[in-house]
CSV table of C-alpha atoms in Angstrom, one decimal:
chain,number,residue,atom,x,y,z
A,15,UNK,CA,108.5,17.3,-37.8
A,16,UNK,CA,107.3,13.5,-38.9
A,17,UNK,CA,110.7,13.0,-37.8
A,18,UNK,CA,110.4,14.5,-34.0
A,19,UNK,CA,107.5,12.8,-33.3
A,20,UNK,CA,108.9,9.4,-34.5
A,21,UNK,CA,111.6,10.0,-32.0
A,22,UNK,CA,109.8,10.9,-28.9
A,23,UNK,CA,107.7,7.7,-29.5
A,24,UNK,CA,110.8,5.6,-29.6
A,25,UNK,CA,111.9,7.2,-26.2
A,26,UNK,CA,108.5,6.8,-24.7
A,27,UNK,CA,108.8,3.0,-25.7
A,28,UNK,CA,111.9,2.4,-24.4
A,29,UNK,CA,110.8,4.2,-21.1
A,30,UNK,CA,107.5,2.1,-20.8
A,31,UNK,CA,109.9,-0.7,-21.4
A,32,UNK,CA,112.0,-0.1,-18.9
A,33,UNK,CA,109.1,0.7,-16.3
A,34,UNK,CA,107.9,-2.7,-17.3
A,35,UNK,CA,111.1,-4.7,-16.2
A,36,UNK,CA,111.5,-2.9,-12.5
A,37,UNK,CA,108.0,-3.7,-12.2
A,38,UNK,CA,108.4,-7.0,-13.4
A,39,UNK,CA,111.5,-7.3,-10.9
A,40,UNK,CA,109.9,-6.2,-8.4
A,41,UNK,CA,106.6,-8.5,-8.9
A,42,UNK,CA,109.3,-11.6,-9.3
A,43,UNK,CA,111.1,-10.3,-5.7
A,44,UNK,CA,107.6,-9.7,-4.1
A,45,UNK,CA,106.6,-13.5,-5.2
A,46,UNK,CA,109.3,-14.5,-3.7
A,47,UNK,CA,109.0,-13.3,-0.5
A,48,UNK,CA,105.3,-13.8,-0.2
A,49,UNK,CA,105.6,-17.3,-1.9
A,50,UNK,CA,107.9,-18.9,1.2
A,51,UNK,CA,111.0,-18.7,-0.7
A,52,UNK,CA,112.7,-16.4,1.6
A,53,UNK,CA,111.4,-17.9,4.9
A,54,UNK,CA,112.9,-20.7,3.0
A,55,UNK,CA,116.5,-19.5,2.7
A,56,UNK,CA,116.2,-17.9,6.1
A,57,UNK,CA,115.1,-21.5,7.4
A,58,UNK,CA,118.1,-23.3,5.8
A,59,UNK,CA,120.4,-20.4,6.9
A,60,UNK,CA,119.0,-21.5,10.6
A,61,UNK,CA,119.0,-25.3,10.0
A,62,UNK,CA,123.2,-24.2,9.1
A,63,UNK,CA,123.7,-22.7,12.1
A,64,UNK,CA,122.3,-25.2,14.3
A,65,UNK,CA,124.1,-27.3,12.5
A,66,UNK,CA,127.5,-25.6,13.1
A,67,UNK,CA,126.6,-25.8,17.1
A,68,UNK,CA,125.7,-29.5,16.7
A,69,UNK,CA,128.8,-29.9,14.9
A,70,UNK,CA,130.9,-27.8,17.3
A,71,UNK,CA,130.1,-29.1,20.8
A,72,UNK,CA,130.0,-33.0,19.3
A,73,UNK,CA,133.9,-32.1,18.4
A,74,UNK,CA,134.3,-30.3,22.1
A,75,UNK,CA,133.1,-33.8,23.7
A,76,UNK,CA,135.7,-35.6,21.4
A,77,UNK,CA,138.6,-33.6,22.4
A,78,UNK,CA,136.8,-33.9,26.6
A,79,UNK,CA,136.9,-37.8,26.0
A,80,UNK,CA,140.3,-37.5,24.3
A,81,UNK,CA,141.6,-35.4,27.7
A,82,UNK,CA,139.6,-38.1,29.8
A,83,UNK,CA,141.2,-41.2,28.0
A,84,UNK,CA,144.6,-39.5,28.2
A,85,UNK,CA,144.9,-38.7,31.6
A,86,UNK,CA,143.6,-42.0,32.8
A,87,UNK,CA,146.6,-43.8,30.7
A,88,UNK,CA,149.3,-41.2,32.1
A,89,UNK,CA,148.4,-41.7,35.4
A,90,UNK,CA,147.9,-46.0,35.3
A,91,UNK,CA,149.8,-46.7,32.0
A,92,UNK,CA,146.6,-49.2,31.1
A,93,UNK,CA,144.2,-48.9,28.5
A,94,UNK,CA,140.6,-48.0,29.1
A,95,UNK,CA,137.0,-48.3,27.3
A,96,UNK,CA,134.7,-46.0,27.3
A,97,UNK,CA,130.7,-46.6,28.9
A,98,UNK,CA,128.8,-43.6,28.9
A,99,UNK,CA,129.9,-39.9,28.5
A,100,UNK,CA,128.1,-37.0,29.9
A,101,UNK,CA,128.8,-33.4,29.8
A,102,UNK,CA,126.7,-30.9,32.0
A,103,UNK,CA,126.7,-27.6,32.1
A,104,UNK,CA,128.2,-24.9,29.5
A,105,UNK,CA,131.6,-24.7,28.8
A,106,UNK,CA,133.9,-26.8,30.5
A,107,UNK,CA,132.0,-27.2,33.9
A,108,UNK,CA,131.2,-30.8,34.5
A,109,UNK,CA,132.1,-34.1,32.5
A,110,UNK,CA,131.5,-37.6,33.5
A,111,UNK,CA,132.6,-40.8,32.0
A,112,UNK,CA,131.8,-44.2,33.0
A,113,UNK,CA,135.1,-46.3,31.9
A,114,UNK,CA,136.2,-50.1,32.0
A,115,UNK,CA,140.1,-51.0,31.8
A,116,UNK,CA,140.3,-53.2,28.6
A,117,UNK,CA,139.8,-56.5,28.3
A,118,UNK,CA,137.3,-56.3,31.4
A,119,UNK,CA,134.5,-54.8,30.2
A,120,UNK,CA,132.1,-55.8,33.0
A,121,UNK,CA,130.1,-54.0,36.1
A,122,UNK,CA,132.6,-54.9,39.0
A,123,UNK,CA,135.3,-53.2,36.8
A,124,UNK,CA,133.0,-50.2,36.6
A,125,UNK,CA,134.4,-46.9,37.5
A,126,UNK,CA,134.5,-43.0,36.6
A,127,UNK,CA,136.6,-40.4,35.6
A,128,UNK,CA,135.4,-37.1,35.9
A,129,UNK,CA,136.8,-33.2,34.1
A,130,UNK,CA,135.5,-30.5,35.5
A,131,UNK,CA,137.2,-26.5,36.4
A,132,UNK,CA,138.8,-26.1,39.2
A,133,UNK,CA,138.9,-23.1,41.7
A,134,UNK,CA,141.7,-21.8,40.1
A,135,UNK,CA,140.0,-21.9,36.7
A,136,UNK,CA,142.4,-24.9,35.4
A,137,UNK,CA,140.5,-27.8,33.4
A,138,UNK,CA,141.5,-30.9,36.5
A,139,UNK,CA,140.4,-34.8,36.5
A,140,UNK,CA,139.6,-37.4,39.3
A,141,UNK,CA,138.7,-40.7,39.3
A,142,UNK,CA,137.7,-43.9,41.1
A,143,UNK,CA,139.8,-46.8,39.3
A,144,UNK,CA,141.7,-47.2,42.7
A,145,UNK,CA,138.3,-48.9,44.0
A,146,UNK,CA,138.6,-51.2,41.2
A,147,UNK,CA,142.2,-51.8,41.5
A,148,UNK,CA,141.9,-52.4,45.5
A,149,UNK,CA,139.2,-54.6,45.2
A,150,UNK,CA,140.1,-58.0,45.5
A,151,UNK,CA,142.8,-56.4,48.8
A,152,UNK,CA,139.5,-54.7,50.3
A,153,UNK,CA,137.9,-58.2,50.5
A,154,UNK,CA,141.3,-60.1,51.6
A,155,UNK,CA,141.7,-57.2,54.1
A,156,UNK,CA,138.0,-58.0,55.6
A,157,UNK,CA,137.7,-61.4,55.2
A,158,UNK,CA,139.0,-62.5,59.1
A,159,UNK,CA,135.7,-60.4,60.0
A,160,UNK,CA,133.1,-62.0,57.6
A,161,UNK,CA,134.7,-65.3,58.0
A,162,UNK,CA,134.2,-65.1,61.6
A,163,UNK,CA,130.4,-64.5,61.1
A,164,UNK,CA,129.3,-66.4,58.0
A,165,UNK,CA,130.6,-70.2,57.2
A,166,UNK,CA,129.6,-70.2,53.6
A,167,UNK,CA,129.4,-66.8,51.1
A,168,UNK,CA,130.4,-65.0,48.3
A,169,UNK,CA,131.4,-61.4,48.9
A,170,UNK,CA,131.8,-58.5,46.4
A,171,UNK,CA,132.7,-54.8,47.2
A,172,UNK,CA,132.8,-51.7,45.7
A,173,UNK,CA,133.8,-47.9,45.8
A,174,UNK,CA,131.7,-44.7,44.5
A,175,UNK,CA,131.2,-45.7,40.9
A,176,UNK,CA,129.3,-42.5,40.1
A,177,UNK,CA,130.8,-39.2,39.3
A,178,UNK,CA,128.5,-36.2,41.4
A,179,UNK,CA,129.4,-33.3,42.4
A,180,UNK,CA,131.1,-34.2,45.6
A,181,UNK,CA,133.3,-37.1,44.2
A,182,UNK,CA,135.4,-35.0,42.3
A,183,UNK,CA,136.3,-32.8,44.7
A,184,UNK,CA,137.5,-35.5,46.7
A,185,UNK,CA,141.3,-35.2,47.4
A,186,UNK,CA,143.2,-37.0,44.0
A,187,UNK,CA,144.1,-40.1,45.8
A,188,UNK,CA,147.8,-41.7,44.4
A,189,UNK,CA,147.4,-44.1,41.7
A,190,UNK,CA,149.9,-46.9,43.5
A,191,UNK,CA,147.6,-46.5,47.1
A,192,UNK,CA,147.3,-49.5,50.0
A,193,UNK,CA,144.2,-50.2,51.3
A,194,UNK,CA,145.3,-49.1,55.0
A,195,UNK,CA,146.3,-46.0,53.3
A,196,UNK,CA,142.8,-45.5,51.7
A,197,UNK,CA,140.9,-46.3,55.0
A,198,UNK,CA,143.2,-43.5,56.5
A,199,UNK,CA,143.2,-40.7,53.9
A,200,UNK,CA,139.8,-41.0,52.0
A,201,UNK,CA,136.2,-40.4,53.5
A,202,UNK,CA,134.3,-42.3,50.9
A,203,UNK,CA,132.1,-44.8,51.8
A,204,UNK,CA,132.5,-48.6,50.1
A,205,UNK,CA,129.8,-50.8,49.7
A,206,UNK,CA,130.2,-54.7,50.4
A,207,UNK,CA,128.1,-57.2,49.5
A,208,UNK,CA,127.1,-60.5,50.9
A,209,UNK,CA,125.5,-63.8,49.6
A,210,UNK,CA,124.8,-66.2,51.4
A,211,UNK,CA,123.1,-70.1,51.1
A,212,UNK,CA,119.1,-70.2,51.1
A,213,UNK,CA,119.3,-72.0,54.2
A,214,UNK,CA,121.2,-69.4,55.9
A,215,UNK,CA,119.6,-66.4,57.4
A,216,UNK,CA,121.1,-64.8,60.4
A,217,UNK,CA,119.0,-63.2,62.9
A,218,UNK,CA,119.2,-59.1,63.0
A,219,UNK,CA,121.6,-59.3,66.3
A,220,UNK,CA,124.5,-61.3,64.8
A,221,UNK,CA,124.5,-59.4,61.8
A,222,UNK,CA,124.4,-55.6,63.6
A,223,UNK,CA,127.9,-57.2,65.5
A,224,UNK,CA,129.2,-58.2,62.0
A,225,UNK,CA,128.7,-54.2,61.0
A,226,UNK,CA,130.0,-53.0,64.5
A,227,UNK,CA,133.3,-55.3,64.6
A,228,UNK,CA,133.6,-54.2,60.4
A,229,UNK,CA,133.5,-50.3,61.8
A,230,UNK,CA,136.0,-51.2,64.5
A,231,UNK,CA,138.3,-52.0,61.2
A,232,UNK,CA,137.5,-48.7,59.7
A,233,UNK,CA,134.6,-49.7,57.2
A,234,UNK,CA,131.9,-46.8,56.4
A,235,UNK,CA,129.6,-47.2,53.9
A,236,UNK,CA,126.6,-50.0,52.9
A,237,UNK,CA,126.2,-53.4,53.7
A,238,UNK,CA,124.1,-55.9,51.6
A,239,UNK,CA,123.3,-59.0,53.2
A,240,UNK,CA,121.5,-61.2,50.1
A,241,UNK,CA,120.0,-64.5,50.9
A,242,UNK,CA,120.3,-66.2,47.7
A,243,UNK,CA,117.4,-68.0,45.7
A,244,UNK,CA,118.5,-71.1,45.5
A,245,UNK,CA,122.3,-73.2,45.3
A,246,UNK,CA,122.5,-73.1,41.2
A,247,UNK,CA,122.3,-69.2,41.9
A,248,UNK,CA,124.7,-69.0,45.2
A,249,UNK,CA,127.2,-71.2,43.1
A,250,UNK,CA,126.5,-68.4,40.1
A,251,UNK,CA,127.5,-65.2,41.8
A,252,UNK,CA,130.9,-66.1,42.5
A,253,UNK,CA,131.5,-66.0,38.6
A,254,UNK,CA,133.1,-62.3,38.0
A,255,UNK,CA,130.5,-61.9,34.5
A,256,UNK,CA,127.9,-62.6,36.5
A,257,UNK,CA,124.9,-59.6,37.1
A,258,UNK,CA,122.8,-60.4,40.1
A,259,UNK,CA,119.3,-59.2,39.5
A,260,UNK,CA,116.9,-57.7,42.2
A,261,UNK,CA,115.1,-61.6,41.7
A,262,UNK,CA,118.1,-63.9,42.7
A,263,UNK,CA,117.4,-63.1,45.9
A,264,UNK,CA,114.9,-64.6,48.4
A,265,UNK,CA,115.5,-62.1,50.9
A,266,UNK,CA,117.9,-58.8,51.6
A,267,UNK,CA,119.0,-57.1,54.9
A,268,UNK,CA,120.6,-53.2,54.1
A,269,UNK,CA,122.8,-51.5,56.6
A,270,UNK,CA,124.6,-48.1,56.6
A,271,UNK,CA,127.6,-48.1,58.8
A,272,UNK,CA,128.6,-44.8,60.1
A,273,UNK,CA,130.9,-43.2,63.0
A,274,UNK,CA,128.1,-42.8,65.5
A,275,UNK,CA,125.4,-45.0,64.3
A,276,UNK,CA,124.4,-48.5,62.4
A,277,UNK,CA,121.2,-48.5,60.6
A,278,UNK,CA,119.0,-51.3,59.1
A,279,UNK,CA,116.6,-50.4,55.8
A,280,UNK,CA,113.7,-53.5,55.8
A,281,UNK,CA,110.6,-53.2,54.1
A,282,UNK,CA,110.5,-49.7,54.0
A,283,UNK,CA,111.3,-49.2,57.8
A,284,UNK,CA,114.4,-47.8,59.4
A,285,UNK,CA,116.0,-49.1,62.5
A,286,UNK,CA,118.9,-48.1,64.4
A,287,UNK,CA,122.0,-49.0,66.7
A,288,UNK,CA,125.1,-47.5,68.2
């Protein structure tokens, strides 16, 4: 009997033990949880993930720049630097990178090359390099006009630099193109600048039959007529490292050649011409 009763308390101790350690288990697993552990892990699992997407769209922008950089040396068998990269949209809608051939690593050898998804669903590329390539011929090709109105300047052009949304639809112009065969084939506009001498400034009526005779030679786009500062800066500009800032000039005259119409931006007024 002493016996029987030793042996139920030995079960009811080993039951109360065991009672103990689930509630103990529990308590510990309710601590826990209350105590900011698990919003802990759940936090770093999070912090992970974001991580992962981080980690996964910096490696699709590698292999976009990779694309970028690759079809740029196919098509003009140069090397190229990379500016500025920028990817819009999700998945492979828009990319834009602003790119300098090598070795010439300054604005007037600015251009883009955009990647983007076609109609048909195809990743395609455009660029503007042939801008950059024609522009010394773009200059040659106008000079007998701007020599015929200015004695003494410095001229500089340019093509659309920026990628948008328009640009890149354009029609893929050939790599090895004239300039005749640009003016005939491409509806972009060019922008050409002019500096001139601090003692030259020519009236409003010369320089609207500057633009005119430049749009009887096909030219649309923006012309910049900058009177310079003074002759240490005139003498400056014609250096191709040099960045003109908004200060080096003592006075500006902006016109926007198109088909039907000249226009003149001064001091925040418009003015027009045939």
């Amino acid at each position: 009997m002493e016996k029987k009763k030793k042996d139920r308390l030995v079960i009811a101790i080993l039951i109360l033990a065991v009672v103990i350690l689930v509630l103990a288990g529990f308590a510990v697993k309710l601590n826990y949880m209350l105590g900011g552990g698990y919003r802990e892990d759940r936090m770093k699992s999070h912090e992970e993930m974001m991580n992962w997407f981080e980690q996964k769209i910096k490696e699709s922008e590698k292999h976009g720049q990779a694309q970028m950089m690759d079809y740029l040396e196919e098509r003009y068998h140069e090397k190229f630097v990379m500016k500025s990269y920028e990817h819009r949209g999700n998945g492979i809608k828009y990319s834009e990178m602003e790119v300098w051939p090598e070795g010439k690593e300054d604005d007037r050898h600015l251009f883009s090359v955009f990647r983007f998804r076609g109609k048909d669903g195809n990743i395609d590329f455009n660029d503007t390099y042939v801008y950059v390539k024609l522009r010394k011929e773009f200059l040659n090709y106008y000079s007998p006009v701007t020599d015929k109105y200015f004695d003494e300047y410095y001229s500089d052009m340019t093509g659309p630099l920026i990628a948008n949304e328009r640009n890149k639809e354009q029609k893929k112009l050939k790599p090895d193109i004239t300039v005749e065969e640009l003016l005939t084939e491409d509806y972009s506009t060019q922008t050409l600048v002019i500096y001139l001498k601090p003692d030259q400034k020519p009236d409003i009526d010369h320089m609207v039959a500057f633009c005119r005779e430049m749009r009887s030679k096909k030219f649309l786009g923006d012309v910049s007529i900058l009177i310079t500062r003074d002759e240490k800066t005139f003498q400056a500009v014609s250096s191709e490292t040099y960045k003109f800032q908004y200060e080096d000039a003592s006075d500006r005259f902006s016109f926007h050649i198109r088909d039907d119409h000249i226009s003149m931006y001064k001091d925040g007024g418009t003015k027009e011409w045939d």
